[in-house]
Structure formats: structure tokens, C-alpha cells
Amino acid sequence: MAAVTTNLVAEAAARHKTTHTVTAALGRTLTGTLLLAAGVKELDRLTVQIDCNGPIGGITAEANGRGQVRGYVRNPRADAPLNAQGKFDVRAIVGEGTLYVTYESGFEIGLYREPYRGSVPLISGEIAEDFAYYLSKSEQIPSAVMLGVLVRARANGDHFIEAAGGIMIQIMPGADEQTVRALEESVKRTPQTTTLIRRGARPADLLQAALGDLRFELLEEREVEFACTCSHERALALISAMSLAEIRSMLEEDRGAVMTCHFCNTTYRVQERELAEILQRAEKEG
Ligand SMILES: [Zn+2]
């Protein structure tokens, strides 16, 4: 699987007002989650959660089977100086912790199946290696994962996401040794994904670069985007599910409610009149 995620990472960074180091961490996680989701049949929702002790506090990303992803971090303003290689020090803001992966399926056909959950300790904190470790350890799939986000400065000092994307290669059971060795060699020689994307590479070009002389067939192509499921109606539904006392206090003390979606940072303002209606309905239902 390969993806070019420049626009969606830029959207995530703008929505959450992240530091460049957080943009790199969140962008890699969003891209890795999309790639992981792309390899699953009949998936409704894949959630990747990084629970960690570094200043970023935690990262959550959620993708569906249609190329849509959303995500957030606990502390979007976390930062650290560039590392010894002159790159964003993602490891420094992530620290130690655990990577959790949850697959859910069946709800679109009205058949909710028990979610599949797996987790591994973070071995690197640089995200790509952690995804690869998860696949090999928890799902017994030897894999190579490359994830990158390139932030560049404009002449006026502003910054922008010049390239973001990733490649995920999973070795299927029964792959012959010669293929695996050829793959390992070509992956080692592959330039960084962001270098290729800057030069205009599309996902198929990324695969070609990573697979070298190995021949491949494209099974499917789809658009990817940052997309959230929140709405004003959902905000009202959340309030309806609260206790009468809570709704009453929002109405009488706050004269309204303000709710912000974690995933996309959109703020919903619920008016006094809407709260009064919700309260009336809730009181009637007892
Ligand atoms: Zn949202």
C-alpha cells in the first residue's frame, strides 16, 4: 500500500494548530492508519491509539474503508528541538508508551462483530517503526513501513507541508525467500517517501520505488481525505444523552453550550432555545 497524504496532513495541522514536530507525529500516524485500513476487507473503522508519556500526551487516528481519516493529539503545542539528523524529533515528544489498534466491522450491514484489538509497546516513538513492529508482533506479518512529513519554510517565514505520505509492505504467508530478499534490498535503497513525493511521485511511483525490479499489479486506487463525522445534530444528540441536572445547569447557568470535536477541532454553539427544547423533551420522557 502507498499513499500521498500532503493535503490531508496540511488540513489536520491547520485544524489543530500543531507545532511542526506534532504535525510530523500526527501526519505519520494518520498516514499509517490509512495504509493499515487499506489492507483490510470489510472494514468499518480502524482506530490507532498511541498512549504515551511524552509531551504530546497521546495520538488518536481513525480511518474507514473509504480512504477517510481523522485524528488528534492531546497536546498540539508540544515541541522539541530538531534531532541530531536535523529532523523533527518525534521520538522526543512521544516518549514511551503503547500502540493500540482496533478493527471494527459489520455495522454497515447491521451486524456488529466483536472488535479485534491488538497492542504493542512503542519500540521507537518515530511511528513508522512502531507500525512495522505492531504488524510483525501482533499480527505476525513481517513488514516494512515508511512514513514521512516534510515541512518547509517560505521566503516570508511561513511554513507549509510540502510533502507527506507513506508506504506499507506486508509479506504474505508463503512468499518465496528470493522475493523477500529482493524486497529487503530494494526497500533499503528506497529514498525517503517525502523526497519522492516532492518530485511529483504518485502512490504507484512510491510502490515502484520500494519494490525495485519486482513486478506488481495495482489492485485498487482511491482518493484519501481528512473527514470527520461530527455535526450540529450530533452535538445536540450528545447533550440529549446527558442527565437532566446537567442539561438544566447548561441552560440556566451558561445560557447555552459550546462543544468542540476532539477529532477535527470544530466548535458547535448550542443555543439557549435548543437546550430548552432538549430539556422539555427529556422531562416529558421522564
Ligand atoms: Zn469533528
PDB file of C-alpha atoms and ligand atoms in Angstrom:
ATOM      1  CA  MET A   1       0.000   0.000   0.000  1.00  0.00           C
ATOM      2  CA  ALA A   2       1.170   3.539  -0.656  1.00  0.00           C
ATOM      3  CA  ALA A   3      -0.401   6.939  -0.102  1.00  0.00           C
ATOM      4  CA  VAL A   4       0.277  10.590  -0.802  1.00  0.00           C
ATOM      5  CA  THR A   5      -1.290  12.498   2.095  1.00  0.00           C
ATOM      6  CA  THR A   6       0.138  16.017   1.707  1.00  0.00           C
ATOM      7  CA  ASN A   7      -3.245  17.793   1.615  1.00  0.00           C
ATOM      8  CA  LEU A   8      -4.873  15.867   4.412  1.00  0.00           C
ATOM      9  CA  VAL A   9      -1.875  16.313   6.716  1.00  0.00           C
ATOM     10  CA  ALA A  10      -1.906  20.054   5.931  1.00  0.00           C
ATOM     11  CA  GLU A  11      -5.609  20.131   6.822  1.00  0.00           C
ATOM     12  CA  ALA A  12      -5.020  18.278  10.105  1.00  0.00           C
ATOM     13  CA  ALA A  13      -2.186  20.687  11.001  1.00  0.00           C
ATOM     14  CA  ALA A  14      -4.319  23.752  10.218  1.00  0.00           C
ATOM     15  CA  ARG A  15      -7.327  22.437  12.144  1.00  0.00           C
ATOM     16  CA  HIS A  16      -5.357  21.526  15.255  1.00  0.00           C
ATOM     17  CA  LYS A  17      -2.800  24.390  15.078  1.00  0.00           C
ATOM     18  CA  THR A  18       0.038  21.956  15.677  1.00  0.00           C
ATOM     19  CA  THR A  19       3.746  22.667  16.077  1.00  0.00           C
ATOM     20  CA  HIS A  20       5.846  21.239  13.226  1.00  0.00           C
ATOM     21  CA  THR A  21       7.020  18.371  15.428  1.00  0.00           C
ATOM     22  CA  VAL A  22       3.409  17.478  16.273  1.00  0.00           C
ATOM     23  CA  THR A  23       2.469  17.834  12.583  1.00  0.00           C
ATOM     24  CA  ALA A  24       5.097  15.199  11.801  1.00  0.00           C
ATOM     25  CA  ALA A  25       3.872  12.858  14.556  1.00  0.00           C
ATOM     26  CA  LEU A  26       0.166  13.280  13.724  1.00  0.00           C
ATOM     27  CA  GLY A  27       0.771  13.194   9.951  1.00  0.00           C
ATOM     28  CA  ARG A  28       2.739   9.949  10.174  1.00  0.00           C
ATOM     29  CA  THR A  29       0.034   8.400  12.379  1.00  0.00           C
ATOM     30  CA  LEU A  30      -2.817   9.485  10.058  1.00  0.00           C
ATOM     31  CA  THR A  31      -0.925   8.108   7.046  1.00  0.00           C
ATOM     32  CA  GLY A  32      -0.035   4.832   8.779  1.00  0.00           C
ATOM     33  CA  THR A  33      -3.655   4.361   9.873  1.00  0.00           C
ATOM     34  CA  LEU A  34      -4.927   4.914   6.324  1.00  0.00           C
ATOM     35  CA  LEU A  35      -2.411   2.407   4.942  1.00  0.00           C
ATOM     36  CA  LEU A  36      -3.303  -0.171   7.592  1.00  0.00           C
ATOM     37  CA  ALA A  37      -7.016   0.323   6.819  1.00  0.00           C
ATOM     38  CA  ALA A  38      -6.411  -0.032   3.080  1.00  0.00           C
ATOM     39  CA  GLY A  39      -5.284  -3.630   3.555  1.00  0.00           C
ATOM     40  CA  VAL A  40      -8.418  -4.792   5.385  1.00  0.00           C
ATOM     41  CA  LYS A  41     -11.523  -6.184   3.722  1.00  0.00           C
ATOM     42  CA  GLU A  42     -14.978  -5.222   5.035  1.00  0.00           C
ATOM     43  CA  LEU A  43     -13.640  -2.655   7.466  1.00  0.00           C
ATOM     44  CA  ASP A  44     -15.926  -0.066   9.034  1.00  0.00           C
ATOM     45  CA  ARG A  45     -13.483   1.578  11.390  1.00  0.00           C
ATOM     46  CA  LEU A  46      -9.831   1.236  12.285  1.00  0.00           C
ATOM     47  CA  THR A  47      -8.576   3.143  15.296  1.00  0.00           C
ATOM     48  CA  VAL A  48      -4.916   3.618  16.130  1.00  0.00           C
ATOM     49  CA  GLN A  49      -4.188   4.999  19.544  1.00  0.00           C
ATOM     50  CA  ILE A  50      -0.763   5.912  20.823  1.00  0.00           C
ATOM     51  CA  ASP A  51      -0.803   6.173  24.562  1.00  0.00           C
ATOM     52  CA  CYS A  52       2.489   7.756  25.608  1.00  0.00           C
ATOM     53  CA  ASN A  53       4.316   9.643  28.338  1.00  0.00           C
ATOM     54  CA  GLY A  54       5.985  12.337  26.177  1.00  0.00           C
ATOM     55  CA  PRO A  55       4.751  15.950  25.980  1.00  0.00           C
ATOM     56  CA  ILE A  56       2.388  15.170  23.067  1.00  0.00           C
ATOM     57  CA  GLY A  57       0.327  13.198  25.620  1.00  0.00           C
ATOM     58  CA  GLY A  58      -1.235  10.789  23.108  1.00  0.00           C
ATOM     59  CA  ILE A  59      -2.278  10.451  19.464  1.00  0.00           C
ATOM     60  CA  THR A  60      -5.564   9.069  18.098  1.00  0.00           C
ATOM     61  CA  ALA A  61      -6.367   8.380  14.448  1.00  0.00           C
ATOM     62  CA  GLU A  62      -9.415   6.745  12.940  1.00  0.00           C
ATOM     63  CA  ALA A  63      -9.869   5.597   9.338  1.00  0.00           C
ATOM     64  CA  ASN A  64     -12.727   3.932   7.492  1.00  0.00           C
ATOM     65  CA  GLY A  65     -12.606   1.667   4.454  1.00  0.00           C
ATOM     66  CA  ARG A  66     -13.265   4.559   2.072  1.00  0.00           C
ATOM     67  CA  GLY A  67      -9.996   6.465   2.361  1.00  0.00           C
ATOM     68  CA  GLN A  68     -11.214   8.884   5.021  1.00  0.00           C
ATOM     69  CA  VAL A  69      -9.246   9.561   8.162  1.00  0.00           C
ATOM     70  CA  ARG A  70      -9.462  11.907  11.152  1.00  0.00           C
ATOM     71  CA  GLY A  71      -7.264  12.330  14.188  1.00  0.00           C
ATOM     72  CA  TYR A  72      -5.925  14.465  17.003  1.00  0.00           C
ATOM     73  CA  VAL A  73      -3.251  14.667  19.658  1.00  0.00           C
ATOM     74  CA  ARG A  74      -3.695  15.537  23.298  1.00  0.00           C
ATOM     75  CA  ASN A  75      -1.230  18.461  23.247  1.00  0.00           C
ATOM     76  CA  PRO A  76      -0.929  20.066  19.791  1.00  0.00           C
ATOM     77  CA  ARG A  77       1.612  22.622  21.080  1.00  0.00           C
ATOM     78  CA  ALA A  78       4.207  20.031  22.227  1.00  0.00           C
ATOM     79  CA  ASP A  79       7.618  20.676  20.730  1.00  0.00           C
ATOM     80  CA  ALA A  80      11.289  19.709  20.865  1.00  0.00           C
ATOM     81  CA  PRO A  81      14.471  20.937  19.151  1.00  0.00           C
ATOM     82  CA  LEU A  82      15.462  19.237  15.886  1.00  0.00           C
ATOM     83  CA  ASN A  83      17.327  15.960  16.419  1.00  0.00           C
ATOM     84  CA  ALA A  84      20.960  15.194  15.528  1.00  0.00           C
ATOM     85  CA  GLN A  85      19.965  14.477  11.890  1.00  0.00           C
ATOM     86  CA  GLY A  86      18.285  17.897  11.639  1.00  0.00           C
ATOM     87  CA  LYS A  87      14.792  16.328  11.605  1.00  0.00           C
ATOM     88  CA  PHE A  88      11.709  16.860  13.747  1.00  0.00           C
ATOM     89  CA  ASP A  89      12.319  14.938  16.937  1.00  0.00           C
ATOM     90  CA  VAL A  90       9.067  12.969  17.000  1.00  0.00           C
ATOM     91  CA  ARG A  91      10.528  10.437  19.425  1.00  0.00           C
ATOM     92  CA  ALA A  92      11.253  13.219  21.948  1.00  0.00           C
ATOM     93  CA  ILE A  93       7.622  14.384  22.093  1.00  0.00           C
ATOM     94  CA  VAL A  94       6.140  10.857  22.001  1.00  0.00           C
ATOM     95  CA  GLY A  95       8.349   9.155  24.585  1.00  0.00           C
ATOM     96  CA  GLU A  96       7.477   5.679  25.798  1.00  0.00           C
ATOM     97  CA  GLY A  97       4.105   4.017  25.646  1.00  0.00           C
ATOM     98  CA  THR A  98       1.808   1.621  23.830  1.00  0.00           C
ATOM     99  CA  LEU A  99       0.343   1.431  20.324  1.00  0.00           C
ATOM    100  CA  TYR A 100      -3.233   0.126  20.259  1.00  0.00           C
ATOM    101  CA  VAL A 101      -5.019  -0.944  17.085  1.00  0.00           C
ATOM    102  CA  THR A 102      -8.770  -1.687  16.960  1.00  0.00           C
ATOM    103  CA  TYR A 103     -10.591  -3.052  13.908  1.00  0.00           C
ATOM    104  CA  GLU A 104     -14.367  -2.820  13.793  1.00  0.00           C
ATOM    105  CA  SER A 105     -16.609  -4.197  11.095  1.00  0.00           C
ATOM    106  CA  GLY A 106     -20.150  -5.238  10.428  1.00  0.00           C
ATOM    107  CA  PHE A 107     -22.117  -2.164  11.445  1.00  0.00           C
ATOM    108  CA  GLU A 108     -22.801  -1.039   7.920  1.00  0.00           C
ATOM    109  CA  ILE A 109     -24.606  -4.288   7.214  1.00  0.00           C
ATOM    110  CA  GLY A 110     -26.328  -4.150  10.609  1.00  0.00           C
ATOM    111  CA  LEU A 111     -24.192  -6.949  12.009  1.00  0.00           C
ATOM    112  CA  TYR A 112     -21.898  -5.659  14.704  1.00  0.00           C
ATOM    113  CA  ARG A 113     -18.979  -8.017  15.144  1.00  0.00           C
ATOM    114  CA  GLU A 114     -16.736  -8.133  18.180  1.00  0.00           C
ATOM    115  CA  PRO A 115     -13.882  -5.663  17.524  1.00  0.00           C
ATOM    116  CA  TYR A 116     -10.409  -7.074  17.003  1.00  0.00           C
ATOM    117  CA  ARG A 117      -7.830  -5.428  19.247  1.00  0.00           C
ATOM    118  CA  GLY A 118      -4.058  -5.649  19.347  1.00  0.00           C
ATOM    119  CA  SER A 119      -1.328  -3.693  21.063  1.00  0.00           C
ATOM    120  CA  VAL A 120       2.454  -3.489  21.306  1.00  0.00           C
ATOM    121  CA  PRO A 121       4.828  -1.335  23.332  1.00  0.00           C
ATOM    122  CA  LEU A 122       6.344   1.549  21.353  1.00  0.00           C
ATOM    123  CA  ILE A 123       9.815   0.451  20.311  1.00  0.00           C
ATOM    124  CA  SER A 124      10.885   3.680  18.632  1.00  0.00           C
ATOM    125  CA  GLY A 125       8.448   6.559  19.039  1.00  0.00           C
ATOM    126  CA  GLU A 126       9.162   7.572  15.426  1.00  0.00           C
ATOM    127  CA  ILE A 127       5.809   5.962  14.420  1.00  0.00           C
ATOM    128  CA  ALA A 128       6.763   4.077  11.206  1.00  0.00           C
ATOM    129  CA  GLU A 129       8.918   1.553  13.076  1.00  0.00           C
ATOM    130  CA  ASP A 130       6.145   1.205  15.636  1.00  0.00           C
ATOM    131  CA  PHE A 131       3.580   0.336  12.943  1.00  0.00           C
ATOM    132  CA  ALA A 132       6.012  -2.242  11.492  1.00  0.00           C
ATOM    133  CA  TYR A 133       6.617  -3.721  14.933  1.00  0.00           C
ATOM    134  CA  TYR A 134       2.865  -3.912  15.548  1.00  0.00           C
ATOM    135  CA  LEU A 135       2.331  -5.805  12.275  1.00  0.00           C
ATOM    136  CA  SER A 136       5.138  -8.273  12.888  1.00  0.00           C
ATOM    137  CA  LYS A 137       4.499  -8.827  16.581  1.00  0.00           C
ATOM    138  CA  SER A 138       0.739  -8.641  16.931  1.00  0.00           C
ATOM    139  CA  GLU A 139      -0.400  -9.839  13.506  1.00  0.00           C
ATOM    140  CA  GLN A 140       2.687 -11.957  12.618  1.00  0.00           C
ATOM    141  CA  ILE A 141       3.078 -10.098   9.307  1.00  0.00           C
ATOM    142  CA  PRO A 142       6.702  -9.184   8.525  1.00  0.00           C
ATOM    143  CA  SER A 143       6.518  -5.701   7.052  1.00  0.00           C
ATOM    144  CA  ALA A 144       8.312  -2.555   6.036  1.00  0.00           C
ATOM    145  CA  VAL A 145       6.700   0.794   6.823  1.00  0.00           C
ATOM    146  CA  MET A 146       7.893   4.209   5.678  1.00  0.00           C
ATOM    147  CA  LEU A 147       6.034   7.337   6.770  1.00  0.00           C
ATOM    148  CA  GLY A 148       7.110  10.923   6.214  1.00  0.00           C
ATOM    149  CA  VAL A 149       6.017  14.528   6.597  1.00  0.00           C
ATOM    150  CA  LEU A 150       8.090  17.353   5.145  1.00  0.00           C
ATOM    151  CA  VAL A 151       7.504  20.876   6.425  1.00  0.00           C
ATOM    152  CA  ARG A 152       9.180  23.736   4.543  1.00  0.00           C
ATOM    153  CA  ALA A 153       9.624  27.442   5.174  1.00  0.00           C
ATOM    154  CA  ARG A 154       8.503  30.039   2.638  1.00  0.00           C
ATOM    155  CA  ALA A 155      10.578  33.134   1.966  1.00  0.00           C
ATOM    156  CA  ASN A 156       8.278  35.165   4.247  1.00  0.00           C
ATOM    157  CA  GLY A 157       8.905  32.798   7.174  1.00  0.00           C
ATOM    158  CA  ASP A 158       5.554  30.963   6.978  1.00  0.00           C
ATOM    159  CA  HIS A 159       5.672  27.187   6.908  1.00  0.00           C
ATOM    160  CA  PHE A 160       3.740  24.726   4.792  1.00  0.00           C
ATOM    161  CA  ILE A 161       3.501  20.955   4.307  1.00  0.00           C
ATOM    162  CA  GLU A 162       5.461  20.312   1.140  1.00  0.00           C
ATOM    163  CA  ALA A 163       5.004  16.552   1.125  1.00  0.00           C
ATOM    164  CA  ALA A 164       3.523  13.773   3.227  1.00  0.00           C
ATOM    165  CA  GLY A 165       2.915  10.136   2.525  1.00  0.00           C
ATOM    166  CA  GLY A 166       3.926   6.590   3.173  1.00  0.00           C
ATOM    167  CA  ILE A 167       4.482   3.044   2.014  1.00  0.00           C
ATOM    168  CA  MET A 168       3.482  -0.156   3.814  1.00  0.00           C
ATOM    169  CA  ILE A 169       4.698  -3.508   2.517  1.00  0.00           C
ATOM    170  CA  GLN A 170       3.422  -6.698   4.114  1.00  0.00           C
ATOM    171  CA  ILE A 171       4.914 -10.093   3.340  1.00  0.00           C
ATOM    172  CA  MET A 172       2.132 -12.591   2.794  1.00  0.00           C
ATOM    173  CA  PRO A 173       2.441 -16.148   4.132  1.00  0.00           C
ATOM    174  CA  GLY A 174       4.195 -18.398   1.631  1.00  0.00           C
ATOM    175  CA  ALA A 175       6.159 -15.630  -0.115  1.00  0.00           C
ATOM    176  CA  ASP A 176       9.318 -17.190  -1.531  1.00  0.00           C
ATOM    177  CA  GLU A 177      12.634 -16.329   0.079  1.00  0.00           C
ATOM    178  CA  GLN A 178      14.145 -14.889  -3.051  1.00  0.00           C
ATOM    179  CA  THR A 179      11.320 -12.353  -3.341  1.00  0.00           C
ATOM    180  CA  VAL A 180      11.647 -11.450   0.321  1.00  0.00           C
ATOM    181  CA  ARG A 181      15.409 -10.897  -0.050  1.00  0.00           C
ATOM    182  CA  ALA A 182      14.945  -8.796  -3.198  1.00  0.00           C
ATOM    183  CA  LEU A 183      12.322  -6.774  -1.362  1.00  0.00           C
ATOM    184  CA  GLU A 184      14.550  -6.170   1.641  1.00  0.00           C
ATOM    185  CA  GLU A 185      17.321  -4.959  -0.658  1.00  0.00           C
ATOM    186  CA  SER A 186      15.104  -2.606  -2.647  1.00  0.00           C
ATOM    187  CA  VAL A 187      13.426  -1.210   0.468  1.00  0.00           C
ATOM    188  CA  LYS A 188      16.874  -0.388   1.868  1.00  0.00           C
ATOM    189  CA  ARG A 189      17.700   1.587  -1.273  1.00  0.00           C
ATOM    190  CA  THR A 190      14.370   3.446  -1.420  1.00  0.00           C
ATOM    191  CA  PRO A 191      14.726   7.213  -0.951  1.00  0.00           C
ATOM    192  CA  GLN A 192      12.534   8.845   1.697  1.00  0.00           C
ATOM    193  CA  THR A 193       8.892   8.955   0.652  1.00  0.00           C
ATOM    194  CA  THR A 194       8.769  12.752   1.023  1.00  0.00           C
ATOM    195  CA  THR A 195      11.755  13.133  -1.321  1.00  0.00           C
ATOM    196  CA  LEU A 196       9.865  11.151  -3.974  1.00  0.00           C
ATOM    197  CA  ILE A 197       6.579  12.997  -3.392  1.00  0.00           C
ATOM    198  CA  ARG A 198       8.311  16.397  -3.687  1.00  0.00           C
ATOM    199  CA  ARG A 199       9.459  15.292  -7.120  1.00  0.00           C
ATOM    200  CA  GLY A 200       5.854  14.547  -8.052  1.00  0.00           C
ATOM    201  CA  ALA A 201       5.604  10.831  -7.243  1.00  0.00           C
ATOM    202  CA  ARG A 202       2.082   9.357  -7.111  1.00  0.00           C
ATOM    203  CA  PRO A 203       1.298   6.308  -4.923  1.00  0.00           C
ATOM    204  CA  ALA A 204       2.093   3.883  -7.767  1.00  0.00           C
ATOM    205  CA  ASP A 205       5.513   5.549  -8.183  1.00  0.00           C
ATOM    206  CA  LEU A 206       6.173   5.099  -4.466  1.00  0.00           C
ATOM    207  CA  LEU A 207       5.417   1.383  -4.818  1.00  0.00           C
ATOM    208  CA  GLN A 208       7.654   1.141  -7.851  1.00  0.00           C
ATOM    209  CA  ALA A 209      10.499   2.795  -5.939  1.00  0.00           C
ATOM    210  CA  ALA A 210      10.088   0.481  -2.940  1.00  0.00           C
ATOM    211  CA  LEU A 211       9.631  -2.725  -4.949  1.00  0.00           C
ATOM    212  CA  GLY A 212      12.537  -2.079  -7.329  1.00  0.00           C
ATOM    213  CA  ASP A 213      12.610  -4.732 -10.043  1.00  0.00           C
ATOM    214  CA  LEU A 214       9.701  -6.715  -8.596  1.00  0.00           C
ATOM    215  CA  ARG A 215       6.673  -6.605 -10.842  1.00  0.00           C
ATOM    216  CA  PHE A 216       3.345  -5.624  -9.377  1.00  0.00           C
ATOM    217  CA  GLU A 217      -0.259  -5.116 -10.330  1.00  0.00           C
ATOM    218  CA  LEU A 218      -2.379  -2.242  -8.968  1.00  0.00           C
ATOM    219  CA  LEU A 219      -5.445  -3.725  -7.302  1.00  0.00           C
ATOM    220  CA  GLU A 220      -7.259  -0.557  -6.370  1.00  0.00           C
ATOM    221  CA  GLU A 221      -6.850   3.201  -6.265  1.00  0.00           C
ATOM    222  CA  ARG A 222      -8.857   5.621  -4.190  1.00  0.00           C
ATOM    223  CA  GLU A 223      -8.844   9.232  -3.052  1.00  0.00           C
ATOM    224  CA  VAL A 224      -7.863   9.958   0.547  1.00  0.00           C
ATOM    225  CA  GLU A 225      -9.103  12.830   2.702  1.00  0.00           C
ATOM    226  CA  PHE A 226      -9.356  14.209   6.212  1.00  0.00           C
ATOM    227  CA  ALA A 227     -13.023  13.785   7.094  1.00  0.00           C
ATOM    228  CA  CYS A 228     -14.910  13.936  10.372  1.00  0.00           C
ATOM    229  CA  THR A 229     -18.327  12.561  11.298  1.00  0.00           C
ATOM    230  CA  CYS A 230     -19.330  15.345  13.703  1.00  0.00           C
ATOM    231  CA  SER A 231     -22.227  17.743  13.069  1.00  0.00           C
ATOM    232  CA  HIS A 232     -24.504  20.153  14.902  1.00  0.00           C
ATOM    233  CA  GLU A 233     -27.129  17.388  15.072  1.00  0.00           C
ATOM    234  CA  ARG A 234     -24.616  15.031  16.720  1.00  0.00           C
ATOM    235  CA  ALA A 235     -23.721  17.715  19.255  1.00  0.00           C
ATOM    236  CA  LEU A 236     -27.445  18.025  20.128  1.00  0.00           C
ATOM    237  CA  ALA A 237     -27.732  14.241  20.401  1.00  0.00           C
ATOM    238  CA  LEU A 238     -24.774  14.158  22.819  1.00  0.00           C
ATOM    239  CA  ILE A 239     -26.460  16.743  25.046  1.00  0.00           C
ATOM    240  CA  SER A 240     -29.735  14.783  24.908  1.00  0.00           C
ATOM    241  CA  ALA A 241     -27.888  11.807  26.378  1.00  0.00           C
ATOM    242  CA  MET A 242     -26.778  13.820  29.449  1.00  0.00           C
ATOM    243  CA  SER A 243     -28.593  13.920  32.780  1.00  0.00           C
ATOM    244  CA  LEU A 244     -31.488  16.341  33.373  1.00  0.00           C
ATOM    245  CA  ALA A 245     -29.442  18.156  36.014  1.00  0.00           C
ATOM    246  CA  GLU A 246     -26.552  18.697  33.599  1.00  0.00           C
ATOM    247  CA  ILE A 247     -28.811  19.998  30.839  1.00  0.00           C
ATOM    248  CA  ARG A 248     -30.625  22.265  33.315  1.00  0.00           C
ATOM    249  CA  SER A 249     -27.357  23.755  34.536  1.00  0.00           C
ATOM    250  CA  MET A 250     -26.183  24.420  30.961  1.00  0.00           C
ATOM    251  CA  LEU A 251     -29.443  26.175  30.273  1.00  0.00           C
ATOM    252  CA  GLU A 252     -29.796  28.150  33.498  1.00  0.00           C
ATOM    253  CA  GLU A 253     -26.176  28.937  34.319  1.00  0.00           C
ATOM    254  CA  ASP A 254     -24.451  29.019  30.923  1.00  0.00           C
ATOM    255  CA  ARG A 255     -27.462  30.005  28.746  1.00  0.00           C
ATOM    256  CA  GLY A 256     -26.132  27.739  26.032  1.00  0.00           C
ATOM    257  CA  ALA A 257     -23.389  25.217  25.393  1.00  0.00           C
ATOM    258  CA  VAL A 258     -20.162  25.199  23.433  1.00  0.00           C
ATOM    259  CA  MET A 259     -18.799  21.841  22.296  1.00  0.00           C
ATOM    260  CA  THR A 260     -15.582  21.184  20.428  1.00  0.00           C
ATOM    261  CA  CYS A 261     -14.968  17.985  18.469  1.00  0.00           C
ATOM    262  CA  HIS A 262     -11.648  16.417  19.525  1.00  0.00           C
ATOM    263  CA  PHE A 263     -11.094  14.873  16.121  1.00  0.00           C
ATOM    264  CA  CYS A 264     -11.393  17.964  13.920  1.00  0.00           C
ATOM    265  CA  ASN A 265     -11.449  20.897  16.373  1.00  0.00           C
ATOM    266  CA  THR A 266     -14.769  22.222  15.040  1.00  0.00           C
ATOM    267  CA  THR A 267     -16.732  24.170  17.651  1.00  0.00           C
ATOM    268  CA  TYR A 268     -20.513  23.853  17.887  1.00  0.00           C
ATOM    269  CA  ARG A 269     -22.553  26.507  19.692  1.00  0.00           C
ATOM    270  CA  VAL A 270     -25.820  25.206  21.057  1.00  0.00           C
ATOM    271  CA  GLN A 271     -28.353  27.998  21.642  1.00  0.00           C
ATOM    272  CA  GLU A 272     -30.465  28.526  24.750  1.00  0.00           C
ATOM    273  CA  ARG A 273     -33.609  27.780  22.709  1.00  0.00           C
ATOM    274  CA  GLU A 274     -32.191  24.417  21.550  1.00  0.00           C
ATOM    275  CA  LEU A 275     -31.249  23.478  25.126  1.00  0.00           C
ATOM    276  CA  ALA A 276     -34.746  24.382  26.315  1.00  0.00           C
ATOM    277  CA  GLU A 277     -36.230  22.080  23.656  1.00  0.00           C
ATOM    278  CA  ILE A 278     -33.926  19.208  24.622  1.00  0.00           C
ATOM    279  CA  LEU A 279     -34.789  19.714  28.295  1.00  0.00           C
ATOM    280  CA  GLN A 280     -38.513  19.816  27.571  1.00  0.00           C
ATOM    281  CA  ARG A 281     -38.330  16.575  25.608  1.00  0.00           C
ATOM    282  CA  ALA A 282     -36.161  14.890  28.267  1.00  0.00           C
ATOM    283  CA  GLU A 283     -38.541  15.929  31.052  1.00  0.00           C
ATOM    284  CA  LYS A 284     -41.514  14.591  29.104  1.00  0.00           C
ATOM    285  CA  GLU A 285     -39.754  11.253  28.668  1.00  0.00           C
ATOM    286  CA  GLY A 286     -39.019  11.329  32.393  1.00  0.00           C
TER     287      GLY A 286
HETATM  288 ZN    ZN B   1     -15.274  16.561  14.105  1.00  0.00          ZN
END
